[in-house]
Amino acid sequence: MRAEPDATALELPRLSLRGVSKRFGSLAAVEGITLDVRRGEFLSLLGPSGCGKSTVLHMIAGFERPDAGTIEIDGRPVTGPGKDRLVIFQEPGLMPWLTVAENAGFGLPRKPRELYEETVRNLLRLVHLERFGEMLPHQLSGGMKQRAALARAIAVDPDVLLMDEPFAALDPQTREMLHGDLQEIWMGTRKTVVFVTHSVEEAVRLSDRVAILATHPGRVRRVIPIDLPHPRDFNSAEIAGIRREIREEMREEMAAIARGRDGAPGPERR
Ligand SMILES: Nc1ncnc2c1ncn2[C@@H]1O[C@H](COP(=O)(O)OP(=O)(O)O)[C@@H](O)[C@H]1O
Ligand SMILES: [Mg+2]
């Protein structure tokens, strides 16, 4: 186990991206992404399809190497996948031959049987699946599967949780429930989360800050802080204002894409 960071280390961002770029052949997928994510922060990467959100997440996960720039976790460079980061995808990726309880407990460090069982029970309770532990994944709805995936992620206890449009395949009502569950879990664990989404609603509901990306190449267009307590009151005037501001920014980005990037005002505008 890693030693606790000293007082100076606490001032370091948990996650730091500096001038991160990635090409695929002749395509500049992502260019010059610079972002810091604080310990315990929930940051969303918001942008239209193809703007490079997954590419950024995959580089943080260590699945892809940047062509330029650096990515650091607690000041240590990311050189490949590691136990300090965990990715949750749209597809829950449960092991079909294991029960929900076994899936949830899969990443737990070795511990005595009773303690293991209690931990799994607590994990399942956290995601409201306590009555479904003995079921197999195929017996669950999409939302329940994704909750089981969340339980497994929490069991692994990563420093940084990376989520790539985890709720995009769910129906609106289920998605809303999962938002509530994720909020609860995040407020209880204060994991550092990087959450990829193309939904303004989702970003506004969950995030401390929203990084809006521009497309081709993927860059940070603007970072909008949402200094409002969690869980959020969706009827508040502040939320309405922030939602409007982000929607406007997204509209401008879509217009820039439609015009072709060359005629676009560019991210340095603000
Ligand atoms: N492995 C790859 N090979 C070639 N092109 C890729 C690869 N991964 C992503 N791209 C391209 O890079 C751009 C960004 O993709 P991606 O990060 O998946 O965007 P997003 O997640 O925002 O939809 C897209 O134009 C996509 O087609
Ligand atoms: Mg993607």
Tab-separated table of C-alpha atoms and ligand atoms in Angstrom:
chain	number	residue	atom	x	y	z
A	1	MET	CA	0.000	0.000	0.000
A	2	ARG	CA	1.203	3.506	-0.840
A	3	ALA	CA	2.090	5.835	1.996
A	4	GLU	CA	-0.176	8.801	2.654
A	5	PRO	CA	0.963	11.867	0.720
A	6	ASP	CA	2.693	14.558	2.776
A	7	ALA	CA	1.302	18.042	3.256
A	8	THR	CA	3.009	19.448	0.177
A	9	ALA	CA	1.676	16.615	-1.963
A	10	LEU	CA	-1.856	17.513	-0.893
A	11	GLU	CA	-1.504	20.717	-2.853
A	12	LEU	CA	-0.816	18.733	-6.020
A	13	PRO	CA	-3.790	18.102	-8.236
A	14	ARG	CA	-4.830	14.451	-8.191
A	15	LEU	CA	-4.683	14.376	-11.962
A	16	SER	CA	-2.847	16.717	-14.253
A	17	LEU	CA	-2.808	16.897	-18.057
A	18	ARG	CA	-0.280	19.197	-19.719
A	19	GLY	CA	-0.394	19.875	-23.448
A	20	VAL	CA	-1.688	16.407	-24.230
A	21	SER	CA	-2.019	15.629	-27.961
A	22	LYS	CA	-2.899	12.510	-29.902
A	23	ARG	CA	-2.995	11.804	-33.631
A	24	PHE	CA	-4.470	8.839	-35.443
A	25	GLY	CA	-2.654	8.845	-38.788
A	26	SER	CA	-3.361	12.217	-40.367
A	27	LEU	CA	-6.190	13.001	-37.918
A	28	ALA	CA	-5.344	15.286	-34.994
A	29	ALA	CA	-7.822	13.718	-32.561
A	30	VAL	CA	-6.771	15.726	-29.513
A	31	GLU	CA	-4.467	18.724	-29.307
A	32	GLY	CA	-2.905	20.539	-26.370
A	33	ILE	CA	-5.296	19.457	-23.621
A	34	THR	CA	-4.301	21.040	-20.330
A	35	LEU	CA	-6.449	20.313	-17.288
A	36	ASP	CA	-6.010	19.786	-13.559
A	37	VAL	CA	-8.443	17.718	-11.542
A	38	ARG	CA	-8.444	18.222	-7.792
A	39	ARG	CA	-8.556	15.398	-5.300
A	40	GLY	CA	-12.207	14.476	-4.781
A	41	GLU	CA	-13.389	16.575	-7.676
A	42	PHE	CA	-16.040	15.488	-10.176
A	43	LEU	CA	-15.037	16.805	-13.591
A	44	SER	CA	-17.019	16.228	-16.760
A	45	LEU	CA	-15.634	16.269	-20.283
A	46	LEU	CA	-18.532	17.467	-22.400
A	47	GLY	CA	-18.598	17.660	-26.169
A	48	PRO	CA	-20.185	16.359	-29.338
A	49	SER	CA	-19.467	12.913	-30.689
A	50	GLY	CA	-15.992	12.628	-32.197
A	51	CYS	CA	-14.439	15.534	-30.262
A	52	GLY	CA	-11.933	13.255	-28.547
A	53	LYS	CA	-13.523	12.617	-25.151
A	54	SER	CA	-12.854	8.879	-25.173
A	55	THR	CA	-9.351	9.436	-26.508
A	56	VAL	CA	-8.559	11.705	-23.541
A	57	LEU	CA	-10.039	9.176	-21.110
A	58	HIS	CA	-8.103	6.299	-22.693
A	59	MET	CA	-4.863	8.252	-22.339
A	60	ILE	CA	-5.588	8.937	-18.656
A	61	ALA	CA	-6.373	5.219	-18.251
A	62	GLY	CA	-3.049	4.394	-19.907
A	63	PHE	CA	-4.657	2.453	-22.777
A	64	GLU	CA	-3.230	4.970	-25.265
A	65	ARG	CA	-0.016	6.992	-25.086
A	66	PRO	CA	-0.111	10.695	-25.917
A	67	ASP	CA	2.090	11.821	-28.829
A	68	ALA	CA	2.936	14.946	-26.870
A	69	GLY	CA	2.366	16.296	-23.390
A	70	THR	CA	2.241	14.638	-19.993
A	71	ILE	CA	-0.358	13.047	-17.748
A	72	GLU	CA	0.359	12.721	-14.033
A	73	ILE	CA	-1.487	11.180	-11.111
A	74	ASP	CA	-0.310	12.671	-7.819
A	75	GLY	CA	2.758	13.918	-9.641
A	76	ARG	CA	3.679	10.484	-11.053
A	77	PRO	CA	3.640	10.154	-14.837
A	78	VAL	CA	1.114	7.752	-16.337
A	79	THR	CA	2.962	5.228	-18.499
A	80	GLY	CA	0.300	2.526	-18.804
A	81	PRO	CA	-2.769	1.090	-17.102
A	82	GLY	CA	-2.611	0.874	-13.313
A	83	LYS	CA	-4.634	-0.025	-10.247
A	84	ASP	CA	-4.884	3.642	-9.301
A	85	ARG	CA	-7.359	4.203	-12.175
A	86	LEU	CA	-10.494	2.351	-13.157
A	87	VAL	CA	-12.697	2.830	-16.207
A	88	ILE	CA	-16.447	2.286	-16.358
A	89	PHE	CA	-17.717	1.988	-19.925
A	90	GLN	CA	-21.180	2.194	-21.431
A	91	GLU	CA	-21.141	-1.618	-21.498
A	92	PRO	CA	-21.025	-2.772	-17.834
A	93	GLY	CA	-18.612	-5.613	-18.603
A	94	LEU	CA	-19.734	-7.939	-15.805
A	95	MET	CA	-18.517	-11.514	-15.796
A	96	PRO	CA	-21.600	-13.458	-16.920
A	97	TRP	CA	-20.700	-16.660	-15.024
A	98	LEU	CA	-20.384	-14.863	-11.676
A	99	THR	CA	-23.274	-13.731	-9.478
A	100	VAL	CA	-23.880	-10.057	-8.862
A	101	ALA	CA	-22.274	-10.400	-5.424
A	102	GLU	CA	-19.221	-12.160	-6.885
A	103	ASN	CA	-18.909	-9.519	-9.588
A	104	ALA	CA	-19.129	-6.743	-6.996
A	105	GLY	CA	-16.497	-8.373	-4.791
A	106	PHE	CA	-14.180	-9.375	-7.629
A	107	GLY	CA	-11.579	-6.662	-7.109
A	108	LEU	CA	-11.582	-6.773	-3.307
A	109	PRO	CA	-8.254	-7.426	-1.659
A	110	ARG	CA	-8.014	-10.822	0.079
A	111	LYS	CA	-9.700	-10.815	3.471
A	112	PRO	CA	-11.285	-13.312	5.859
A	113	ARG	CA	-14.555	-14.797	4.613
A	114	GLU	CA	-16.842	-13.019	7.057
A	115	LEU	CA	-15.263	-9.652	6.410
A	116	TYR	CA	-15.427	-10.295	2.671
A	117	GLU	CA	-19.126	-11.105	2.857
A	118	GLU	CA	-19.863	-8.067	4.960
A	119	THR	CA	-17.943	-5.842	2.555
A	120	VAL	CA	-19.844	-7.237	-0.418
A	121	ARG	CA	-23.142	-6.733	1.417
A	122	ASN	CA	-22.207	-3.101	2.050
A	123	LEU	CA	-21.193	-2.620	-1.585
A	124	LEU	CA	-24.491	-4.043	-2.808
A	125	ARG	CA	-26.405	-1.892	-0.340
A	126	LEU	CA	-24.547	1.166	-1.646
A	127	VAL	CA	-25.909	0.557	-5.146
A	128	HIS	CA	-29.335	-0.705	-3.991
A	129	LEU	CA	-28.747	-4.265	-5.158
A	130	GLU	CA	-28.757	-5.946	-1.748
A	131	ARG	CA	-31.646	-8.218	-2.757
A	132	PHE	CA	-30.063	-9.263	-6.052
A	133	GLY	CA	-26.664	-10.561	-4.963
A	134	GLU	CA	-27.376	-14.169	-5.941
A	135	MET	CA	-28.609	-13.339	-9.433
A	136	LEU	CA	-26.568	-13.643	-12.599
A	137	PRO	CA	-25.929	-10.547	-14.744
A	138	HIS	CA	-28.277	-11.660	-17.530
A	139	GLN	CA	-31.150	-11.584	-15.036
A	140	LEU	CA	-30.615	-7.875	-14.390
A	141	SER	CA	-31.926	-4.814	-16.219
A	142	GLY	CA	-29.437	-2.466	-17.904
A	143	GLY	CA	-29.547	-0.028	-15.011
A	144	MET	CA	-28.983	-2.775	-12.429
A	145	LYS	CA	-26.013	-4.094	-14.400
A	146	GLN	CA	-24.466	-0.660	-14.443
A	147	ARG	CA	-25.047	-0.374	-10.679
A	148	ALA	CA	-23.264	-3.701	-10.211
A	149	ALA	CA	-20.383	-2.336	-12.299
A	150	LEU	CA	-20.307	0.705	-10.009
A	151	ALA	CA	-20.140	-1.558	-6.940
A	152	ARG	CA	-17.214	-3.459	-8.460
A	153	ALA	CA	-15.444	-0.184	-9.202
A	154	ILE	CA	-15.898	1.063	-5.636
A	155	ALA	CA	-14.568	-2.273	-4.325
A	156	VAL	CA	-11.318	-1.748	-6.224
A	157	ASP	CA	-11.064	1.673	-4.551
A	158	PRO	CA	-9.147	3.450	-7.335
A	159	ASP	CA	-7.685	6.939	-6.835
A	160	VAL	CA	-9.361	8.111	-10.014
A	161	LEU	CA	-12.608	6.805	-11.462
A	162	LEU	CA	-12.922	7.272	-15.216
A	163	MET	CA	-16.404	7.010	-16.696
A	164	ASP	CA	-17.039	6.968	-20.450
A	165	GLU	CA	-20.720	7.763	-21.106
A	166	PRO	CA	-21.684	5.042	-18.612
A	167	PHE	CA	-25.404	5.787	-18.733
A	168	ALA	CA	-25.805	6.632	-22.426
A	169	ALA	CA	-27.484	3.308	-23.287
A	170	LEU	CA	-30.098	3.556	-20.518
A	171	ASP	CA	-33.635	4.897	-20.804
A	172	PRO	CA	-34.146	8.404	-19.361
A	173	GLN	CA	-35.843	7.286	-16.142
A	174	THR	CA	-33.207	4.686	-15.334
A	175	ARG	CA	-30.488	7.172	-16.203
A	176	GLU	CA	-31.944	9.635	-13.735
A	177	MET	CA	-31.967	7.006	-10.995
A	178	LEU	CA	-28.365	6.137	-11.731
A	179	HIS	CA	-27.439	9.820	-11.515
A	180	GLY	CA	-28.889	9.841	-8.019
A	181	ASP	CA	-27.011	6.667	-7.063
A	182	LEU	CA	-23.738	7.933	-8.476
A	183	GLN	CA	-24.143	11.240	-6.636
A	184	GLU	CA	-24.767	9.434	-3.381
A	185	ILE	CA	-21.749	7.193	-3.864
A	186	TRP	CA	-19.525	10.045	-4.891
A	187	MET	CA	-20.619	12.148	-1.917
A	188	GLY	CA	-19.889	9.168	0.345
A	189	THR	CA	-16.487	8.286	-1.105
A	190	ARG	CA	-15.313	11.588	-2.642
A	191	LYS	CA	-13.540	9.744	-5.424
A	192	THR	CA	-11.845	11.856	-8.040
A	193	VAL	CA	-14.022	11.335	-11.110
A	194	VAL	CA	-13.521	12.189	-14.774
A	195	PHE	CA	-16.879	11.702	-16.423
A	196	VAL	CA	-17.295	11.745	-20.193
A	197	THR	CA	-20.675	12.759	-21.559
A	198	HIS	CA	-22.364	14.470	-24.473
A	199	SER	CA	-25.358	15.383	-22.282
A	200	VAL	CA	-25.547	18.906	-20.859
A	201	GLU	CA	-28.123	17.769	-18.293
A	202	GLU	CA	-25.889	15.009	-17.018
A	203	ALA	CA	-22.863	17.281	-16.775
A	204	VAL	CA	-24.795	19.988	-14.924
A	205	ARG	CA	-26.347	17.536	-12.528
A	206	LEU	CA	-23.162	15.777	-11.494
A	207	SER	CA	-20.112	17.971	-11.966
A	208	ASP	CA	-18.045	20.376	-9.923
A	209	ARG	CA	-16.609	21.614	-13.215
A	210	VAL	CA	-17.476	21.010	-16.838
A	211	ALA	CA	-14.733	21.100	-19.468
A	212	ILE	CA	-16.395	21.757	-22.809
A	213	LEU	CA	-14.349	20.370	-25.667
A	214	ALA	CA	-14.035	21.689	-29.201
A	215	THR	CA	-13.845	19.299	-32.126
A	216	HIS	CA	-11.177	18.558	-34.754
A	217	PRO	CA	-8.834	18.775	-33.138
A	218	GLY	CA	-10.219	18.050	-29.668
A	219	ARG	CA	-9.287	20.937	-27.392
A	220	VAL	CA	-10.602	22.458	-24.203
A	221	ARG	CA	-12.962	25.158	-25.360
A	222	ARG	CA	-13.985	26.412	-21.952
A	223	VAL	CA	-14.112	25.176	-18.353
A	224	ILE	CA	-17.236	26.116	-16.426
A	225	PRO	CA	-17.271	25.704	-12.639
A	226	ILE	CA	-20.564	24.794	-10.952
A	227	ASP	CA	-20.179	25.982	-7.376
A	228	LEU	CA	-23.489	24.623	-6.141
A	229	PRO	CA	-24.023	22.023	-3.421
A	230	HIS	CA	-24.787	18.381	-4.265
A	231	PRO	CA	-27.308	16.919	-4.786
A	232	ARG	CA	-28.521	19.700	-7.019
A	233	ASP	CA	-31.905	21.367	-6.961
A	234	PHE	CA	-32.901	21.213	-10.584
A	235	ASN	CA	-35.542	23.890	-10.211
A	236	SER	CA	-33.133	26.521	-8.941
A	237	ALA	CA	-32.480	29.665	-10.967
A	238	GLU	CA	-28.699	29.135	-10.676
A	239	ILE	CA	-28.915	25.717	-12.282
A	240	ALA	CA	-31.097	27.104	-15.052
A	241	GLY	CA	-28.523	29.828	-15.685
A	242	ILE	CA	-25.570	27.434	-15.832
A	243	ARG	CA	-27.484	25.041	-18.050
A	244	ARG	CA	-28.249	27.923	-20.424
A	245	GLU	CA	-24.614	29.023	-20.452
A	246	ILE	CA	-23.350	25.534	-21.271
A	247	ARG	CA	-26.050	24.975	-23.906
A	248	GLU	CA	-25.051	28.255	-25.556
A	249	GLU	CA	-21.403	27.190	-25.596
A	250	MET	CA	-22.351	23.827	-27.109
A	251	ARG	CA	-24.520	25.558	-29.714
A	252	GLU	CA	-21.583	27.742	-30.716
A	253	GLU	CA	-19.383	24.658	-30.968
A	254	MET	CA	-21.913	22.866	-33.170
A	255	ALA	CA	-22.150	25.984	-35.360
A	256	ALA	CA	-18.361	26.086	-35.630
A	257	ILE	CA	-18.338	22.446	-36.716
A	258	ALA	CA	-21.070	23.145	-39.282
A	259	ARG	CA	-19.128	26.129	-40.696
A	260	GLY	CA	-15.946	24.089	-40.845
A	261	ARG	CA	-13.324	24.734	-38.227
A	262	ASP	CA	-11.289	27.273	-40.262
A	263	GLY	CA	-13.953	29.929	-40.118
A	264	ALA	CA	-14.597	29.273	-36.449
A	265	PRO	CA	-13.728	31.771	-33.732
A	266	GLY	CA	-11.351	29.366	-31.973
A	267	PRO	CA	-11.052	28.435	-28.305
A	268	GLU	CA	-8.814	31.396	-27.352
A	269	ARG	CA	-11.755	33.697	-27.909
A	270	ARG	CA	-12.458	33.855	-24.169
B	1	LIG	N1	-8.140	4.035	-32.644
B	1	LIG	C1	-8.466	5.007	-33.494
B	1	LIG	N2	-8.006	5.017	-34.767
B	1	LIG	C2	-8.338	6.009	-35.610
B	1	LIG	N3	-9.108	7.056	-35.300
B	1	LIG	C3	-9.599	7.117	-34.058
B	1	LIG	C4	-9.309	6.109	-33.084
B	1	LIG	N4	-9.943	6.422	-31.916
B	1	LIG	C5	-10.588	7.577	-32.174
B	1	LIG	N5	-10.390	8.003	-33.437
B	1	LIG	C6	-10.918	9.254	-34.015
B	1	LIG	O1	-10.526	10.319	-33.164
B	1	LIG	C7	-11.591	11.257	-33.025
B	1	LIG	C8	-11.991	11.330	-31.570
B	1	LIG	O2	-12.619	10.106	-31.212
B	1	LIG	P1	-13.201	9.800	-29.757
B	1	LIG	O3	-12.160	10.098	-28.755
B	1	LIG	O4	-13.748	8.434	-29.774
B	1	LIG	O5	-14.369	10.882	-29.645
B	1	LIG	P2	-15.618	10.953	-28.647
B	1	LIG	O6	-15.385	9.984	-27.550
B	1	LIG	O7	-15.653	12.383	-28.198
B	1	LIG	O8	-16.819	10.617	-29.473
B	1	LIG	C9	-12.701	10.785	-33.936
B	1	LIG	O9	-12.587	11.467	-35.160
B	1	LIG	C10	-12.414	9.294	-34.088
B	1	LIG	O10	-12.899	8.814	-35.320
B	2	MG	MG	-16.509	8.328	-26.928
